[in-house]
PDB file of C-alpha atoms in Angstrom:
ATOM      1  CA  MET O  13     198.711 299.461 261.340  1.00 68.00           C
ATOM      2  CA  LEU O  14     198.420 296.003 259.602  1.00 74.00           C
ATOM      3  CA  ILE O  15     201.918 296.363 258.260  1.00 78.00           C
ATOM      4  CA  THR O  16     203.246 297.252 261.757  1.00 74.00           C
ATOM      5  CA  CYS O  17     201.518 294.157 263.225  1.00 68.00           C
ATOM      6  CA  ILE O  18     203.042 291.871 260.617  1.00 77.00           C
ATOM      7  CA  VAL O  19     206.581 293.419 261.042  1.00 70.00           C
ATOM      8  CA  LEU O  20     206.242 292.899 264.855  1.00 68.00           C
ATOM      9  CA  ALA O  21     205.244 289.295 264.347  1.00 71.00           C
ATOM     10  CA  VAL O  22     207.962 288.429 261.856  1.00 71.00           C
ATOM     11  CA  SER O  23     210.545 290.108 264.172  1.00 69.00           C
ATOM     12  CA  PHE O  24     209.143 288.208 267.101  1.00 64.00           C
ATOM     13  CA  PHE O  25     209.388 284.838 265.335  1.00 64.00           C
ATOM     14  CA  LEU O  26     212.937 285.575 264.142  1.00 64.00           C
ATOM     15  CA  GLY O  27     214.096 286.685 267.619  1.00 62.00           C
ATOM     16  CA  ARG O  28     212.476 283.201 268.816  1.00 55.00           C
ATOM     17  CA  CYS O  29     214.430 281.200 266.214  1.00 53.00           C
ATOM     18  CA  SER O  30     217.722 283.135 266.904  1.00 53.00           C
ATOM     19  CA  SER O  31     217.496 282.979 270.630  1.00 48.00           C
ATOM     20  CA  GLY O  32     220.677 282.368 272.824  1.00 45.00           C
ATOM     21  CA  SER O  33     220.498 278.556 272.433  1.00 47.00           C
ATOM     22  CA  ARG O  34     223.474 278.591 270.207  1.00 51.00           C
ATOM     23  CA  GLY O  35     225.652 280.487 272.671  1.00 51.00           C
ATOM     24  CA  GLY O  36     227.336 283.729 272.243  1.00 58.00           C
ATOM     25  CA  GLU O  37     226.926 287.313 273.740  1.00 59.00           C
ATOM     26  CA  VAL O  38     223.641 289.011 274.711  1.00 55.00           C
ATOM     27  CA  LEU O  39     223.049 292.546 275.689  1.00 58.00           C
ATOM     28  CA  HIS O  40     221.104 292.617 278.786  1.00 54.00           C
ATOM     29  CA  GLY O  41     220.301 296.077 280.785  1.00 60.00           C
ATOM     30  CA  GLY O  42     223.316 297.735 279.180  1.00 62.00           C
ATOM     31  CA  THR O  43     225.876 294.994 279.969  1.00 66.00           C
ATOM     32  CA  THR O  44     227.069 292.126 277.886  1.00 69.00           C
ATOM     33  CA  VAL O  45     226.347 288.624 279.184  1.00 63.00           C
ATOM     34  CA  THR O  46     228.018 285.559 277.742  1.00 69.00           C
ATOM     35  CA  VAL O  47     225.380 282.685 277.176  1.00 61.00           C
ATOM     36  CA  PRO O  48     226.863 279.150 277.083  1.00 66.00           C
ATOM     37  CA  PRO O  49     225.601 277.071 274.333  1.00 66.00           C
ATOM     38  CA  VAL O  50     222.717 274.585 275.293  1.00 61.00           C
ATOM     39  CA  SER O  51     223.496 271.043 274.676  1.00 64.00           C
ATOM     40  CA  VAL O  52     220.758 268.808 273.555  1.00 60.00           C
ATOM     41  CA  ASP O  53     220.982 265.442 275.259  1.00 65.00           C
ATOM     42  CA  THR O  54     217.509 264.132 274.325  1.00 63.00           C
ATOM     43  CA  VAL O  55     217.454 260.880 272.567  1.00 65.00           C
ATOM     44  CA  TYR O  56     214.371 259.916 270.503  1.00 65.00           C
ATOM     45  CA  VAL O  57     212.998 256.611 271.160  1.00 67.00           C
ATOM     46  CA  PRO O  58     210.451 255.354 268.487  1.00 70.00           C
ATOM     47  CA  GLN O  59     207.204 254.526 270.094  1.00 71.00           C
ATOM     48  CA  PRO O  60     204.931 251.698 268.837  1.00 70.00           C
ATOM     49  CA  CYS O  61     202.287 252.866 266.475  1.00 77.00           C
ATOM     50  CA  ASP O  62     199.612 250.590 268.118  1.00 81.00           C
ATOM     51  CA  THR O  63     199.343 248.549 271.128  1.00 80.00           C
ATOM     52  CA  VAL O  64     197.062 245.403 271.209  1.00 85.00           C
ATOM     53  CA  PHE O  65     196.054 243.771 274.601  1.00 86.00           C
ATOM     54  CA  VAL O  66     196.325 240.038 274.394  1.00 84.00           C
ATOM     55  CA  PRO O  67     194.628 238.222 277.508  1.00 87.00           C
ATOM     56  CA  VAL O  68     197.035 236.089 279.547  1.00 82.00           C
ATOM     57  CA  PRO O  69     195.981 232.428 278.863  1.00 82.00           C
ATOM     58  CA  GLY O  70     195.381 231.088 282.448  1.00 85.00           C
ATOM     59  CA  ARG O  71     197.534 231.502 285.554  1.00 88.00           C
ATOM     60  CA  VAL O  72     201.280 232.727 285.049  1.00 86.00           C
ATOM     61  CA  ASP O  73     204.039 231.974 287.428  1.00 89.00           C
ATOM     62  CA  THR O  74     205.748 235.430 287.731  1.00 88.00           C
ATOM     63  CA  SER O  75     208.814 234.098 289.459  1.00 91.00           C
ATOM     64  CA  ARG O  76     209.349 231.513 286.882  1.00 90.00           C
ATOM     65  CA  VAL O  77     209.061 234.179 284.006  1.00 88.00           C
ATOM     66  CA  ILE O  78     211.489 236.343 285.863  1.00 91.00           C
ATOM     67  CA  ASN O  79     214.052 233.433 286.449  1.00 91.00           C
ATOM     68  CA  ASP O  80     213.728 232.472 282.633  1.00 90.00           C
ATOM     69  CA  TYR O  81     214.364 235.999 281.819  1.00 91.00           C
ATOM     70  CA  TYR O  82     217.822 236.079 283.581  1.00 92.00           C
ATOM     71  CA  LEU O  83     218.874 232.700 282.202  1.00 93.00           C
ATOM     72  CA  GLN O  84     221.527 232.541 279.718  1.00 92.00           C
ATOM     73  CA  LYS O  85     220.526 230.066 277.011  1.00 92.00           C
ATOM     74  CA  ILE O  86     223.024 228.651 274.478  1.00 92.00           C
ATOM     75  CA  TYR O  87     221.696 227.210 271.167  1.00 92.00           C
ATOM     76  CA  ARG O  88     223.786 225.296 268.703  1.00 92.00           C
ATOM     77  CA  ASP O  89     223.019 224.605 265.071  1.00 91.00           C
ATOM     78  CA  THR O  90     225.150 222.399 262.984  1.00 90.00           C
ATOM     79  CA  VAL O  91     224.933 222.592 259.021  1.00 87.00           C
ATOM     80  CA  PHE O  92     226.627 220.212 256.751  1.00 85.00           C
ATOM     81  CA  VAL O  93     227.086 221.234 253.087  1.00 82.00           C
ATOM     82  CA  ALA O  94     228.375 218.998 250.248  1.00 80.00           C
ATOM     83  CA  VAL O  95     230.112 221.058 247.458  1.00 73.00           C
ATOM     84  CA  ASN O  96     230.856 219.776 244.127  1.00 71.00           C
ATOM     85  CA  THR O  97     234.303 221.219 243.046  1.00 65.00           C
ATOM     86  CA  GLY O  98     236.500 220.100 240.362  1.00 62.00           C
ATOM     87  CA  ALA O  99     238.602 217.680 242.421  1.00 59.00           C
ATOM     88  CA  GLY O 100     235.481 215.777 243.598  1.00 63.00           C
ATOM     89  CA  ARG O 101     232.778 216.128 246.116  1.00 70.00           C
ATOM     90  CA  ASP O 102     233.975 218.004 249.307  1.00 77.00           C
ATOM     91  CA  SER O 103     232.110 218.802 252.348  1.00 82.00           C
ATOM     92  CA  ALA O 104     231.801 221.551 255.040  1.00 84.00           C
ATOM     93  CA  ARG O 105     230.470 221.822 258.402  1.00 87.00           C
ATOM     94  CA  ALA O 106     229.429 225.064 260.117  1.00 88.00           C
ATOM     95  CA  ILE O 107     228.586 225.192 263.684  1.00 90.00           C
ATOM     96  CA  LEU O 108     226.392 228.328 264.752  1.00 90.00           C
ATOM     97  CA  THR O 109     226.335 229.078 268.529  1.00 91.00           C
ATOM     98  CA  ASP O 110     224.005 231.723 269.690  1.00 91.00           C
ATOM     99  CA  THR O 111     223.769 232.886 273.338  1.00 91.00           C
ATOM    100  CA  ILE O 112     220.393 234.348 274.272  1.00 90.00           C
ATOM    101  CA  TYR O 113     220.174 236.598 277.401  1.00 91.00           C
ATOM    102  CA  GLN O 114     217.259 238.846 278.587  1.00 89.00           C
ATOM    103  CA  ASN O 115     215.394 238.217 275.280  1.00 84.00           C
ATOM    104  CA  GLY O 116     218.200 239.344 273.156  1.00 85.00           C
ATOM    105  CA  ILE O 117     221.361 237.872 271.458  1.00 86.00           C
ATOM    106  CA  ALA O 118     224.220 238.315 273.786  1.00 88.00           C
ATOM    107  CA  GLY O 119     226.717 236.521 271.696  1.00 89.00           C
ATOM    108  CA  ARG O 120     227.178 234.611 268.374  1.00 90.00           C
ATOM    109  CA  GLU O 121     229.943 232.413 267.320  1.00 90.00           C
ATOM    110  CA  VAL O 122     230.445 230.447 263.913  1.00 89.00           C
ATOM    111  CA  ASN O 123     232.965 227.610 263.597  1.00 89.00           C
ATOM    112  CA  PHE O 124     233.588 226.422 260.179  1.00 85.00           C
ATOM    113  CA  THR O 125     235.473 223.376 259.098  1.00 86.00           C
ATOM    114  CA  PHE O 126     236.284 222.329 255.491  1.00 81.00           C
ATOM    115  CA  TYR O 127     236.747 218.652 254.686  1.00 77.00           C
ATOM    116  CA  PRO O 128     238.371 218.337 251.197  1.00 73.00           C
ATOM    117  CA  LYS O 129     238.030 214.904 249.460  1.00 69.00           C
ATOM    118  CA  ARG O 130     241.241 213.315 249.210  1.00 63.00           C
ATOM    119  CA  LEU O 131     242.423 212.043 245.804  1.00 58.00           C
ATOM    120  CA  VAL O 132     242.337 208.295 246.111  1.00 57.00           C
ATOM    121  CA  ARG O 133     243.485 206.329 243.052  1.00 63.00           C
ATOM    122  CA  ASP O 134     242.565 202.585 242.853  1.00 70.00           C
ATOM    123  CA  ASN O 135     244.714 201.752 240.023  1.00 78.00           C
ATOM    124  CA  SER O 136     248.400 202.747 239.156  1.00 80.00           C
ATOM    125  CA  VAL O 137     251.332 201.588 236.981  1.00 83.00           C
ATOM    126  CA  GLY O 138     254.910 202.387 238.017  1.00 84.00           C
ATOM    127  CA  LEU O 139     258.538 201.638 236.547  1.00 85.00           C
ATOM    128  CA  LEU O 140     261.080 200.789 239.278  1.00 85.00           C
ATOM    129  CA  SER O 141     264.558 199.330 239.475  1.00 86.00           C
ATOM    130  CA  THR O 142     266.493 197.291 242.176  1.00 85.00           C
ATOM    131  CA  PHE O 143     270.222 196.974 242.365  1.00 82.00           C
ATOM    132  CA  GLY O 144     272.701 195.298 244.453  1.00 82.00           C
ATOM    133  CA  TYR O 145     275.410 192.426 244.491  1.00 80.00           C
ATOM    134  CA  HIS O 146     274.673 190.410 241.214  1.00 78.00           C
ATOM    135  CA  ASN O 147     271.220 192.261 240.959  1.00 84.00           C
ATOM    136  CA  LEU O 148     270.196 194.940 238.474  1.00 89.00           C
ATOM    137  CA  THR O 149     266.636 194.613 237.901  1.00 91.00           C
ATOM    138  CA  ILE O 150     264.068 196.750 236.194  1.00 91.00           C
ATOM    139  CA  MET O 151     260.448 196.140 236.803  1.00 91.00           C
ATOM    140  CA  ALA O 152     256.978 197.231 235.998  1.00 92.00           C
ATOM    141  CA  GLU O 153     254.449 197.691 238.714  1.00 91.00           C
ATOM    142  CA  TYR O 154     250.794 197.395 238.721  1.00 90.00           C
ATOM    143  CA  ARG O 155     248.881 198.636 241.861  1.00 86.00           C
ATOM    144  CA  TYR O 156     245.144 197.736 242.438  1.00 84.00           C
ATOM    145  CA  ARG O 157     244.041 199.374 245.717  1.00 77.00           C
ATOM    146  CA  MET O 158     246.475 197.772 248.305  1.00 80.00           C
ATOM    147  CA  MET O 159     247.736 195.023 246.151  1.00 87.00           C
ATOM    148  CA  LYS O 160     250.938 195.315 244.056  1.00 89.00           C
ATOM    149  CA  MET O 161     252.120 193.070 241.309  1.00 91.00           C
ATOM    150  CA  TYR O 162     255.708 193.104 240.012  1.00 91.00           C
ATOM    151  CA  VAL O 163     256.970 191.936 236.680  1.00 94.00           C
ATOM    152  CA  GLY O 164     260.641 192.560 235.398  1.00 92.00           C
ATOM    153  CA  TYR O 165     264.029 191.425 234.154  1.00 92.00           C
ATOM    154  CA  ASN O 166     267.428 191.036 235.776  1.00 90.00           C
ATOM    155  CA  LEU O 167     269.981 192.383 233.485  1.00 90.00           C
ATOM    156  CA  ILE O 168     272.798 190.694 235.340  1.00 88.00           C
ATOM    157  CA  ASP O 169     271.511 187.043 235.733  1.00 86.00           C
ATOM    158  CA  HIS O 170     269.478 187.498 232.532  1.00 89.00           C
ATOM    159  CA  ALA O 171     266.452 186.201 234.292  1.00 90.00           C
ATOM    160  CA  PRO O 172     262.830 187.182 234.463  1.00 92.00           C
ATOM    161  CA  VAL O 173     261.506 188.473 237.908  1.00 91.00           C
ATOM    162  CA  ALA O 174     257.938 188.527 239.249  1.00 92.00           C
ATOM    163  CA  GLY O 175     256.396 189.414 242.634  1.00 91.00           C
ATOM    164  CA  VAL O 176     253.342 190.224 244.590  1.00 91.00           C
ATOM    165  CA  GLY O 177     253.003 192.803 247.415  1.00 89.00           C
ATOM    166  CA  PHE O 178     250.441 194.073 250.003  1.00 86.00           C
ATOM    167  CA  GLN O 179     250.380 197.557 251.432  1.00 81.00           C
ATOM    168  CA  ILE O 180     250.085 197.428 255.196  1.00 84.00           C
ATOM    169  CA  PHE O 181     249.615 201.098 255.999  1.00 73.00           C
ATOM    170  CA  SER O 182     250.106 204.565 254.349  1.00 67.00           C
ATOM    171  CA  TRP O 183     250.595 208.262 255.332  1.00 63.00           C
TER     172      TRP O 183
END
């Protein structure tokens, strides 16, 4: 008797687990009936584990809260960074723009600009030549910032040459 009850209970549970929820054919009253598969469209939404009531501090303007909820707020944050590279001290700027709508982030944008330090030399030495009618000059040049000083020798006239120059603009 006990074994019969156990076999019936096991067959009952096995029958429940293998019901027609997966679809297929079932024998019902001597005729075969096709059962469509059951689609599950339930989405699990996690619930908070605890809820704490916080009293409202004073009077609250409900229409102001609702208007504020539907405002689109844009926040910008500018970050400057100085980077020490092998060529010198470069800098970069990042502008972060967040758009907040209905208490959530509706959009995010990042603009990044890199400013490399240009190689600027204060001193330089050069060798140059000029030539023309009765003129073949070889000169040495010393440049300090925007000033240039020339010293050379004219090979045709056999005369020394000297000069001073000033840089007006550069590109």
